[in-house]
């Protein structure tokens, strides 16, 4: 099989997760923002991963990345243990409690882009320290579309650096509580507008099972979540959403209000498959046919009369 | 002005509400499900109110009903005090705590339909005891479309009677927690499907600021909430939604998947105006132009590409 060029570069975390839901417990699952986002993006286009694992990282997981056709030139392996996270979901399968976070090799992660990645037109800065996101930005030579995700930790501890990132990117994604924390606005529409005024062309506020909201200079788009029958593991849903969004967008190459809206629906659909199984299992079985089938179902659910 | 025929009959509660939000407190506001639902329905078509007030009911409020062109032939006045409810909203302006409920004249309410109402094609059974909803159903002669709302109290205390109502109506509306309580299904899609299997052609699950979900034999429709800048008082939003839904539907007369979907958007838009002010103030200033303007905005926010 011909090697795809790297159209999308994703930078973020790789983890081994212990996850407990009211129904089941799993240990040492493959997790982390780049795992989900790359697997989802690579479904649509050539995708390169920038992340770090320890020497304990299972070879099966590396092979799993390869089976998704993720380019691994940017995957660093360091002496020590892989980042480890452990969490418990409540009965609603939405709220969760972190039991343990061991940074391990992730603590000294410094993302370096291989030469082939530096010309990639699409870049997804998944959730890592804003200083590292800035370091990635400094290596990108011909960006066409850069999106950045973040979390409450950085809003609280590295706001200045985060603001510098926000000013430089095309799209920012935040969940509802992060948007409120970052802007001081309770109303999500007003919060998104404030972020938009700081520079990005697109702001997406993620609301989990309630979908997402896009604000751009052209207006607002309400992105519904595809209603699934059963959620088995919501971990990584936001990363799957972001990854398939940027992967689909990059596969077409054109970025405008219409393609961004369409891409967000692909994100919503891919995330719906992702949450139906633990770790990347929901994405492993994905086919273009299944994606398109849910896309047309979802559009039918949005159709007025 | 010519008197409109009564196309929609609404049965439910009338109350004098004390409402406290984190920003403001108001006393003896006009409230109750029929107040909101009739005002919203009468905006679109001839609407008759069936409810009860006490002798303390302010004449201004009766005049306010008239200013909305609500037909008051079914409004009963009984010796005693009007139903009184008092509640406090939390900081999120969604969750609320009931401080006080005084049933007063509502305790012995027996809804009787004036002759002119008995042939009304559209009937909204707002939230009252299922036995009373059944009593209304027994008086309706040529119904074309009947919808019923309910609440957790009746699910817990009058399930059998409620089930008898559900089997007889065309549409049931429930909020998310009520749908879960009624069906024992946590997943809202599965909960709605279960209710659908009991007889109604349409089931609507209301999710407040997150919109609503319609399930019918034809499929699913995701009804977005129109995103408002500022919520002043969410009381009655569900009743405004239901009232404008049935009012718009009745104004066209045709009931099918397409008109029901369109009507639900009118419900969503009317509710967005309703929550922007206390009591019925948000509906008082409504014009067809304002409604249509938000309708086209909302459709724009649902438009893919």
Coordinates of C-alpha atoms in Angstrom, one line a residue:
Chain A
X1 CA 0.0 0.0 0.0
X2 CA 1.2 3.5 -0.9
X3 CA 2.3 5.6 1.9
X4 CA 0.0 8.7 2.4
X5 CA 1.5 12.1 2.8
X6 CA 1.0 13.7 6.2
X7 CA -1.8 16.2 5.8
X8 CA -2.7 16.4 9.4
X9 CA -0.3 16.5 12.4
X10 CA -1.7 15.9 15.8
X11 CA 0.2 16.7 19.0
X12 CA -1.0 15.6 22.4
X13 CA -0.9 12.9 25.1
X14 CA -0.6 9.1 24.9
X15 CA -1.7 7.2 28.0
X16 CA -2.4 3.8 29.5
X17 CA -5.8 4.2 31.1
X18 CA -7.6 2.4 33.9
X19 CA -11.3 3.0 33.4
X20 CA -14.2 2.1 35.6
X21 CA -17.8 2.5 34.6
X22 CA -20.9 1.4 36.6
X23 CA -20.9 -1.7 34.4
X24 CA -17.3 -2.7 33.8
X25 CA -13.7 -2.1 34.6
X26 CA -10.7 -2.1 32.2
X27 CA -7.0 -1.8 32.9
X28 CA -4.1 -0.4 30.8
X29 CA -6.3 0.6 27.9
X30 CA -4.8 2.6 25.1
X31 CA -5.8 6.2 25.6
X32 CA -4.6 9.8 25.5
X33 CA -5.7 12.6 23.2
X34 CA -3.5 11.8 20.2
X35 CA -4.5 8.1 20.2
X36 CA -8.1 9.0 19.7
X37 CA -7.6 12.0 17.5
X38 CA -5.1 10.3 15.2
X39 CA -7.1 7.2 14.8
X40 CA -10.1 9.3 13.8
X41 CA -8.2 11.6 11.5
X42 CA -6.3 8.8 9.8
X43 CA -9.6 7.3 8.8
X44 CA -10.0 10.2 6.4
X45 CA -6.5 11.4 5.5
X46 CA -2.7 10.9 6.0
X47 CA -2.1 11.7 9.7
X48 CA 1.1 12.0 11.7
X49 CA 1.3 11.5 15.4
X50 CA 3.5 13.6 17.7
X51 CA 3.6 12.1 21.3
X52 CA 5.7 10.2 23.7
X53 CA 5.5 6.8 25.3
X54 CA 7.7 4.9 27.7
X55 CA 9.6 1.7 27.2
X56 CA 6.6 -0.2 28.8
X57 CA 4.4 0.8 25.9
X58 CA 2.9 -2.5 24.6
X59 CA 3.9 -3.4 21.1
X60 CA 0.3 -4.4 20.3
X61 CA -0.7 -0.7 20.8
X62 CA 2.0 0.4 18.4
X63 CA 0.7 -2.1 15.9
X64 CA -2.8 -0.9 16.5
X65 CA -1.6 2.6 15.6
X66 CA -0.1 1.2 12.4
X67 CA -3.4 -0.7 11.6
X68 CA -5.1 2.7 11.6
X69 CA -2.4 3.9 9.1
X70 CA -1.2 6.5 11.5
X71 CA 2.3 7.8 10.5
X72 CA 4.5 7.3 13.6
X73 CA 7.6 9.3 12.6
X74 CA 6.8 11.8 15.3
X75 CA 6.3 9.2 18.1
X76 CA 9.0 9.4 20.7
X77 CA 10.0 6.6 22.9
X78 CA 11.7 7.5 26.2
X79 CA 13.2 5.5 29.0
X80 CA 10.6 5.1 31.8
X81 CA 6.9 4.5 32.1
X82 CA 4.1 5.7 29.8
X83 CA 1.7 8.4 31.1
X84 CA -1.0 6.7 33.2
X85 CA -4.5 7.9 34.0
X86 CA -7.2 6.2 36.0
X87 CA -10.8 7.4 36.4
X88 CA -14.3 6.3 37.4
X89 CA -17.5 7.3 35.6
X90 CA -20.7 8.0 37.5
X91 CA -24.0 6.4 36.8
X92 CA -24.8 9.1 34.2
X93 CA -21.7 7.9 32.2
X94 CA -20.8 11.6 31.8
X95 CA -19.3 12.9 35.0
X96 CA -16.1 11.3 36.1
X97 CA -13.6 11.3 38.9
X98 CA -9.9 11.1 38.4
X99 CA -8.4 8.6 40.7
X100 CA -4.8 8.8 39.6
X101 CA -2.6 10.7 37.2
X102 CA 1.0 9.7 36.7
X103 CA 2.8 11.9 34.2
X104 CA 5.9 9.6 33.9
X105 CA 7.7 10.2 30.5
X106 CA 5.0 12.8 29.6
X107 CA 6.4 15.1 32.3
X108 CA 9.5 16.0 30.1
X109 CA 7.8 15.7 26.8
X110 CA 9.0 18.2 24.2
X111 CA 7.2 17.8 20.9
X112 CA 9.5 17.8 17.9
X113 CA 8.1 17.7 14.4
X114 CA 9.9 15.5 11.9
X115 CA 10.8 17.4 8.7
X116 CA 8.0 15.8 6.8
X117 CA 5.5 17.1 9.3
X118 CA 6.6 20.7 9.3
X119 CA 4.9 21.4 6.0
X120 CA 1.6 19.7 6.9
X121 CA -1.3 22.1 6.2
X122 CA -3.5 20.9 9.0
X123 CA -2.5 20.9 12.7
X124 CA -4.4 19.7 15.7
X125 CA -2.9 20.9 19.0
X126 CA -4.7 18.5 21.4
X127 CA -4.7 19.1 25.1
X128 CA -1.1 19.7 26.3
X129 CA 0.6 22.6 28.1
X130 CA 0.2 25.8 26.1
X131 CA 4.0 26.3 26.1
X132 CA 4.3 23.0 24.2
X133 CA 1.5 24.0 21.9
X134 CA 3.5 27.2 21.2
X135 CA 6.7 25.2 20.6
X136 CA 4.8 23.2 18.0
X137 CA 3.5 26.3 16.3
X138 CA 7.1 27.6 16.0
X139 CA 8.0 24.5 13.9
X140 CA 5.1 24.6 11.5
X141 CA 6.0 26.2 8.2
X142 CA 3.0 26.4 5.9
X143 CA -0.1 26.0 8.1
X144 CA -3.5 26.3 6.4
X145 CA -5.6 25.5 9.4
X146 CA -4.5 25.1 13.0
X147 CA -6.9 24.1 15.8
X148 CA -6.2 24.0 19.5
X149 CA -7.9 22.2 22.4
X150 CA -7.2 22.9 26.1
X151 CA -8.4 22.1 29.6
X152 CA -9.2 23.8 32.9
X153 CA -5.7 23.1 34.3
X154 CA -4.0 25.4 31.7
X155 CA -6.7 28.0 32.1
X156 CA -6.0 28.1 35.8
X157 CA -2.2 27.8 35.7
X158 CA -0.9 29.0 32.3
X159 CA -3.5 31.5 31.1
X160 CA -1.0 33.9 29.5
X161 CA 0.6 31.2 27.4
X162 CA -2.8 29.8 26.5
X163 CA -3.9 33.3 25.3
X164 CA -0.8 33.5 23.1
X165 CA -1.9 30.2 21.5
X166 CA -5.5 31.2 21.1
X167 CA -4.4 34.4 19.3
X168 CA -2.5 32.4 16.7
X169 CA -4.9 29.6 15.8
X170 CA -7.8 29.3 13.4
X171 CA -10.0 27.3 15.7
X172 CA -10.3 26.8 19.4
X173 CA -12.3 24.0 21.0
X174 CA -13.4 24.1 24.6
X175 CA -16.0 22.2 26.6
X176 CA -18.8 24.2 28.3
X177 CA -17.2 24.6 31.7
X178 CA -13.8 25.5 30.2
X179 CA -15.4 28.2 28.1
X180 CA -17.1 29.6 31.2
X181 CA -13.8 29.5 33.2
X182 CA -11.8 31.0 30.4
X183 CA -14.1 33.9 29.6
X184 CA -16.0 34.6 32.8
X185 CA -19.2 34.4 30.8
X186 CA -21.8 31.9 31.9
X187 CA -23.8 32.1 28.7
X188 CA -22.1 29.9 26.2
X189 CA -22.9 32.0 23.1
X190 CA -21.4 35.1 24.8
X191 CA -18.4 33.0 26.0
X192 CA -17.8 31.8 22.4
X193 CA -18.1 35.3 21.0
X194 CA -15.5 36.6 23.5
X195 CA -13.0 33.9 22.4
X196 CA -13.8 34.7 18.8
X197 CA -12.9 38.3 19.5
X198 CA -9.4 37.2 20.5
X199 CA -8.5 36.1 17.0
X200 CA -9.6 32.6 15.9
X201 CA -12.0 32.3 13.0
X202 CA -13.9 29.5 14.6
X203 CA -14.8 28.6 18.2
X204 CA -16.4 25.3 19.1
X205 CA -18.0 24.7 22.4
X206 CA -18.4 21.0 23.2
X207 CA -21.4 19.9 25.3
X208 CA -20.9 16.1 25.4
X209 CA -24.1 14.2 24.8
X210 CA -25.8 17.5 24.0
X211 CA -23.6 18.1 20.9
X212 CA -21.6 21.3 20.2
X213 CA -21.9 24.8 19.1
X214 CA -19.8 26.6 16.4
X215 CA -19.4 30.3 16.4
X216 CA -17.7 32.0 13.5
X217 CA -17.8 35.4 11.9
X218 CA -20.5 33.9 9.6
X219 CA -22.8 33.0 12.5
X220 CA -23.6 30.0 14.7
X221 CA -24.1 26.3 13.9
X222 CA -25.7 23.9 16.3
X223 CA -24.0 20.6 16.0
X224 CA -26.2 17.8 17.3
X225 CA -24.7 14.7 18.9
X226 CA -25.8 11.5 17.2
X227 CA -28.0 9.8 19.7
X228 CA -26.5 6.4 20.5
X229 CA -28.4 3.5 22.2
X230 CA -25.6 2.6 24.6
X231 CA -22.5 4.5 25.8
X232 CA -19.8 2.0 27.0
X233 CA -16.9 4.5 27.5
X234 CA -17.1 8.2 26.8
X235 CA -13.3 8.7 27.3
X236 CA -11.7 10.4 24.3
X237 CA -15.0 11.5 22.7
X238 CA -13.9 15.1 22.4
X239 CA -10.6 14.0 20.8
X240 CA -12.3 11.6 18.4
X241 CA -14.6 14.5 17.5
X242 CA -11.7 16.9 16.9
X243 CA -9.7 14.2 15.0
X244 CA -12.3 13.2 12.6
X245 CA -13.3 16.9 12.1
X246 CA -9.8 17.9 11.0
X247 CA -9.2 14.6 9.1
X248 CA -12.3 15.1 7.0
X249 CA -11.6 18.8 6.5
X250 CA -8.0 18.1 5.4
X251 CA -9.2 15.3 3.0
X252 CA -11.1 17.9 1.0
X253 CA -8.6 20.7 1.5
X254 CA -11.0 23.6 1.4
X255 CA -11.8 25.5 4.6
X256 CA -14.9 27.6 4.7
X257 CA -18.1 27.9 6.8
X258 CA -19.8 25.2 4.7
X259 CA -16.9 22.6 4.9
X260 CA -16.3 23.4 8.6
X261 CA -20.0 22.7 9.4
X262 CA -20.0 19.4 7.4
X263 CA -16.7 18.4 9.1
X264 CA -18.2 19.0 12.5
X265 CA -21.0 16.5 11.7
X266 CA -18.4 14.0 10.7
X267 CA -16.8 14.6 14.1
X268 CA -20.1 14.1 15.8
X269 CA -20.7 10.8 14.0
X270 CA -17.2 9.5 14.6
X271 CA -17.5 10.3 18.3
X272 CA -20.8 8.4 18.5
X273 CA -19.0 5.2 17.3
X274 CA -16.1 5.9 19.6
X275 CA -18.2 6.0 22.8
X276 CA -19.9 2.7 22.0
X277 CA -16.8 0.7 23.0
X278 CA -13.8 1.1 25.3
X279 CA -10.6 2.7 24.1
X280 CA -10.2 2.7 20.3
X281 CA -12.4 -0.4 19.8
X282 CA -15.3 1.6 18.4
X283 CA -13.1 3.1 15.8
X284 CA -11.4 -0.1 14.8
X285 CA -14.5 -1.5 13.3
X286 CA -15.4 1.7 11.4
X287 CA -16.1 1.7 7.7
X288 CA -16.8 4.5 5.4
X289 CA -20.2 2.9 4.8
X290 CA -21.1 3.0 8.5
X291 CA -19.9 6.6 8.8
X292 CA -22.0 7.7 5.8
X293 CA -25.0 5.8 7.0
X294 CA -25.0 7.7 10.3
X295 CA -24.3 10.9 8.6
X296 CA -27.4 10.6 6.5
X297 CA -29.4 9.5 9.6
X298 CA -28.1 12.5 11.5
X299 CA -29.0 14.9 8.6
X300 CA -32.4 13.4 8.5
X301 CA -32.8 14.1 12.3
X302 CA -31.9 17.8 11.6
X303 CA -34.3 18.2 8.7
X304 CA -37.2 20.5 9.2
X305 CA -40.2 19.2 7.4
Chain B
X1 CA -62.3 42.6 16.1
X2 CA -63.9 39.4 15.0
X3 CA -64.0 36.6 17.5
X4 CA -61.9 33.7 16.5
X5 CA -63.3 30.1 16.7
X6 CA -61.6 28.0 19.3
X7 CA -59.2 25.6 17.5
X8 CA -57.1 24.8 20.5
X9 CA -58.3 24.0 24.0
X10 CA -55.7 24.0 26.8
X11 CA -56.4 22.5 30.2
X12 CA -54.0 23.0 33.1
X13 CA -53.1 25.1 36.1
X14 CA -53.2 28.8 36.8
X15 CA -51.0 30.1 39.6
X16 CA -49.7 33.1 41.3
X17 CA -46.0 32.5 41.5
X18 CA -43.3 33.9 43.8
X19 CA -40.0 33.5 41.9
X20 CA -36.5 34.1 43.1
X21 CA -33.5 34.0 40.8
X22 CA -29.8 34.7 41.7
X23 CA -30.5 38.2 40.3
X24 CA -34.0 39.2 41.2
X25 CA -37.2 38.3 43.2
X26 CA -40.7 38.8 42.0
X27 CA -44.0 38.1 43.9
X28 CA -47.5 37.1 42.7
X29 CA -46.5 36.8 39.1
X30 CA -49.1 35.3 36.7
X31 CA -48.0 31.7 36.2
X32 CA -49.3 28.2 35.7
X33 CA -49.2 25.9 32.7
X34 CA -52.3 27.2 30.9
X35 CA -51.3 30.8 31.3
X36 CA -48.1 30.2 29.3
X37 CA -49.5 27.7 26.9
X38 CA -52.6 29.7 26.0
X39 CA -50.7 32.9 25.5
X40 CA -48.3 31.2 23.2
X41 CA -51.0 29.2 21.3
X42 CA -53.3 32.3 21.0
X43 CA -50.5 34.0 19.2
X44 CA -51.2 31.7 16.3
X45 CA -54.8 30.6 16.5
X46 CA -58.1 30.8 18.4
X47 CA -57.4 29.3 21.8
X48 CA -59.7 28.5 24.8
X49 CA -58.5 28.2 28.4
X50 CA -59.8 25.7 30.8
X51 CA -58.6 26.4 34.4
X52 CA -59.6 27.7 37.8
X53 CA -58.8 30.8 39.8
X54 CA -59.8 32.1 43.2
X55 CA -61.6 35.2 44.0
X56 CA -58.3 36.9 44.7
X57 CA -57.2 36.6 41.1
X58 CA -56.2 40.1 40.0
X59 CA -58.4 41.7 37.3
X60 CA -55.2 42.9 35.5
X61 CA -54.3 39.3 34.9
X62 CA -57.7 38.5 33.5
X63 CA -57.3 41.5 31.3
X64 CA -53.9 40.3 30.3
X65 CA -55.4 37.0 29.1
X66 CA -57.9 39.0 27.1
X67 CA -55.1 41.1 25.6
X68 CA -53.6 37.8 24.3
X69 CA -57.0 37.1 22.7
X70 CA -57.4 34.0 24.8
X71 CA -61.0 32.8 25.0
X72 CA -62.0 32.6 28.6
X73 CA -65.3 30.8 28.4
X74 CA -63.7 27.8 30.2
X75 CA -62.1 29.8 33.0
X76 CA -63.8 29.0 36.3
X77 CA -63.7 31.3 39.3
X78 CA -64.2 29.7 42.7
X79 CA -64.5 31.0 46.2
X80 CA -61.1 30.9 47.8
X81 CA -57.5 31.6 46.9
X82 CA -55.7 31.0 43.6
X83 CA -53.1 28.2 43.4
X84 CA -49.8 29.5 44.7
X85 CA -46.3 28.3 43.9
X86 CA -43.0 29.7 45.1
X87 CA -39.6 28.6 43.9
X88 CA -35.9 29.5 43.9
X89 CA -33.6 29.1 40.9
X90 CA -30.0 28.1 41.3
X91 CA -27.0 30.0 39.7
X92 CA -27.3 27.9 36.6
X93 CA -30.9 29.3 36.1
X94 CA -32.1 25.7 35.3
X95 CA -32.3 23.8 38.5
X96 CA -34.9 25.0 41.0
X97 CA -36.1 24.3 44.4
X98 CA -39.8 24.6 45.3
X99 CA -40.3 26.5 48.6
X100 CA -44.1 26.3 48.8
X101 CA -47.1 24.8 46.9
X102 CA -50.6 25.9 48.0
X103 CA -53.2 24.2 45.9
X104 CA -56.1 26.3 47.2
X105 CA -59.0 26.3 44.6
X106 CA -56.9 24.1 42.3
X107 CA -57.4 21.2 44.8
X108 CA -61.0 20.7 43.8
X109 CA -60.6 21.7 40.2
X110 CA -62.8 19.7 37.8
X111 CA -62.3 20.8 34.2
X112 CA -65.5 21.3 32.3
X113 CA -65.5 22.1 28.7
X114 CA -68.0 24.8 27.4
X115 CA -70.0 23.5 24.5
X116 CA -68.0 25.5 22.0
X117 CA -64.8 23.8 23.2
X118 CA -66.0 20.3 22.8
X119 CA -65.6 20.3 19.1
X120 CA -62.1 21.9 19.1
X121 CA -59.8 19.8 16.9
X122 CA -56.7 20.4 18.9
X123 CA -56.3 19.8 22.6
X124 CA -53.4 20.3 24.9
X125 CA -53.6 18.5 28.3
X126 CA -51.1 20.5 30.2
X127 CA -49.7 19.1 33.5
X128 CA -52.6 18.2 35.8
X129 CA -53.7 14.9 37.5
X130 CA -54.2 12.2 34.9
X131 CA -57.7 11.6 36.2
X132 CA -58.6 15.1 35.2
X133 CA -56.9 14.7 31.8
X134 CA -59.1 11.7 31.3
X135 CA -62.2 13.6 32.3
X136 CA -61.3 16.2 29.6
X137 CA -60.8 13.5 27.0
X138 CA -64.3 12.2 27.8
X139 CA -65.8 15.6 26.8
X140 CA -63.9 16.0 23.5
X141 CA -66.0 15.1 20.5
X142 CA -64.0 15.5 17.4
X143 CA -60.4 15.6 18.3
X144 CA -57.8 15.6 15.5
X145 CA -54.7 16.0 17.7
X146 CA -54.4 15.6 21.4
X147 CA -51.2 16.1 23.3
X148 CA -50.5 15.5 27.0
X149 CA -47.8 16.7 29.3
X150 CA -47.2 15.3 32.8
X151 CA -44.8 15.4 35.7
X152 CA -42.9 13.1 38.1
X153 CA -45.6 13.5 40.8
X154 CA -48.2 11.7 38.6
X155 CA -45.7 9.1 37.4
X156 CA -45.1 8.2 41.0
X157 CA -48.6 8.4 42.4
X158 CA -51.0 7.9 39.5
X159 CA -49.2 5.7 37.0
X160 CA -52.2 3.6 36.0
X161 CA -54.3 6.6 35.2
X162 CA -51.4 8.3 33.4
X163 CA -50.9 5.2 31.2
X164 CA -54.6 5.3 30.2
X165 CA -54.1 8.9 29.1
X166 CA -50.9 8.1 27.2
X167 CA -52.7 5.3 25.3
X168 CA -55.3 7.7 24.1
X169 CA -53.3 10.7 22.9
X170 CA -51.4 11.6 19.7
X171 CA -48.4 13.2 21.4
X172 CA -46.8 12.9 24.8
X173 CA -44.3 15.4 26.1
X174 CA -41.9 14.6 29.0
X175 CA -38.7 16.1 30.3
X176 CA -35.6 14.0 30.4
X177 CA -35.9 12.9 34.0
X178 CA -39.6 12.2 33.7
X179 CA -39.0 10.0 30.6
X180 CA -36.4 8.0 32.6
X181 CA -38.7 7.7 35.6
X182 CA -41.7 6.6 33.5
X183 CA -39.9 4.0 31.4
X184 CA -37.0 2.8 33.5
X185 CA -34.7 3.5 30.5
X186 CA -31.8 5.8 31.1
X187 CA -31.1 6.3 27.4
X188 CA -33.6 9.0 26.2
X189 CA -33.9 7.5 22.7
X190 CA -34.8 4.1 24.1
X191 CA -37.1 5.8 26.7
X192 CA -38.9 7.7 23.9
X193 CA -39.3 4.5 21.8
X194 CA -40.9 2.7 24.7
X195 CA -43.5 5.5 25.2
X196 CA -44.1 5.4 21.4
X197 CA -44.8 1.7 21.7
X198 CA -47.6 2.5 24.1
X199 CA -49.7 4.2 21.5
X200 CA -48.9 7.9 20.8
X201 CA -47.7 8.8 17.3
X202 CA -45.3 11.3 18.6
X203 CA -43.2 11.5 21.7
X204 CA -41.2 14.6 22.6
X205 CA -38.5 14.6 25.3
X206 CA -37.7 18.1 26.5
X207 CA -34.1 18.9 27.6
X208 CA -34.4 22.6 28.6
X209 CA -31.5 24.6 27.2
X210 CA -30.4 21.6 25.2
X211 CA -33.6 21.5 23.1
X212 CA -35.8 18.6 22.6
X213 CA -36.1 15.3 20.8
X214 CA -39.0 14.1 18.8
X215 CA -39.5 10.4 18.1
X216 CA -42.2 9.2 15.8
X217 CA -42.9 6.2 13.6
X218 CA -41.1 8.2 10.8
X219 CA -37.9 8.6 12.8
X220 CA -36.2 11.1 15.1
X221 CA -35.9 14.9 15.0
X222 CA -33.5 16.9 17.1
X223 CA -35.1 20.2 18.1
X224 CA -32.5 22.7 19.0
X225 CA -33.1 25.4 21.6
X226 CA -32.7 28.9 20.2
X227 CA -29.6 30.2 22.1
X228 CA -30.6 33.3 24.0
X229 CA -28.1 35.8 25.4
X230 CA -29.8 36.1 28.8
X231 CA -32.3 34.0 30.7
X232 CA -34.3 36.0 33.1
X233 CA -36.9 33.4 34.1
X234 CA -37.1 29.9 32.8
X235 CA -40.5 29.2 34.5
X236 CA -43.1 28.0 32.0
X237 CA -40.7 27.4 29.1
X238 CA -42.0 24.0 28.5
X239 CA -45.6 25.2 28.5
X240 CA -44.7 28.1 26.1
X241 CA -43.0 25.5 23.9
X242 CA -46.1 23.2 23.9
X243 CA -48.5 26.1 23.5
X244 CA -46.9 27.6 20.5
X245 CA -46.3 24.2 19.0
X246 CA -50.0 23.3 19.1
X247 CA -51.1 26.8 18.2
X248 CA -49.0 26.9 15.1
X249 CA -49.9 23.3 14.1
X250 CA -53.6 24.1 14.5
X251 CA -53.3 27.3 12.5
X252 CA -52.3 25.2 9.5
X253 CA -54.6 22.3 10.3
X254 CA -52.5 19.6 8.8
X255 CA -50.7 17.1 11.1
X256 CA -47.8 15.1 9.6
X257 CA -44.2 14.6 10.3
X258 CA -43.2 17.7 8.4
X259 CA -45.7 20.1 10.0
X260 CA -44.9 18.6 13.4
X261 CA -41.2 19.3 13.0
X262 CA -41.9 22.8 11.8
X263 CA -44.2 23.4 14.7
X264 CA -41.6 22.2 17.2
X265 CA -39.2 24.8 15.9
X266 CA -41.9 27.5 16.5
X267 CA -42.2 26.1 20.0
X268 CA -38.5 26.4 20.5
X269 CA -38.4 30.0 19.3
X270 CA -41.5 31.1 21.3
X271 CA -39.9 29.5 24.4
X272 CA -36.7 31.5 23.8
X273 CA -38.7 34.7 23.9
X274 CA -40.5 33.5 27.0
X275 CA -37.5 32.9 29.2
X276 CA -36.0 36.4 28.4
X277 CA -38.5 38.0 30.9
X278 CA -40.5 37.1 34.0
X279 CA -44.0 35.6 33.7
X280 CA -45.7 36.4 30.4
X281 CA -43.7 39.6 29.7
X282 CA -41.6 38.0 27.0
X283 CA -44.7 36.9 25.1
X284 CA -46.5 40.2 25.5
X285 CA -44.0 42.0 23.2
X286 CA -44.0 39.3 20.6
X287 CA -44.7 40.0 17.0
X288 CA -45.0 37.7 14.0
X289 CA -41.9 39.5 12.6
X290 CA -39.8 38.7 15.6
X291 CA -40.9 35.1 15.6
X292 CA -40.1 34.6 11.9
X293 CA -36.8 36.4 12.3
X294 CA -35.7 34.0 15.0
X295 CA -37.1 31.1 13.0
X296 CA -34.9 31.9 10.1
X297 CA -31.9 32.4 12.4
X298 CA -32.5 29.1 14.0
X299 CA -32.8 27.3 10.6
X300 CA -29.6 29.0 9.6
X301 CA -28.0 27.5 12.7
X302 CA -29.2 24.0 11.7
X303 CA -28.0 24.3 8.1
X304 CA -25.2 22.0 7.1
X305 CA -23.0 23.7 4.5

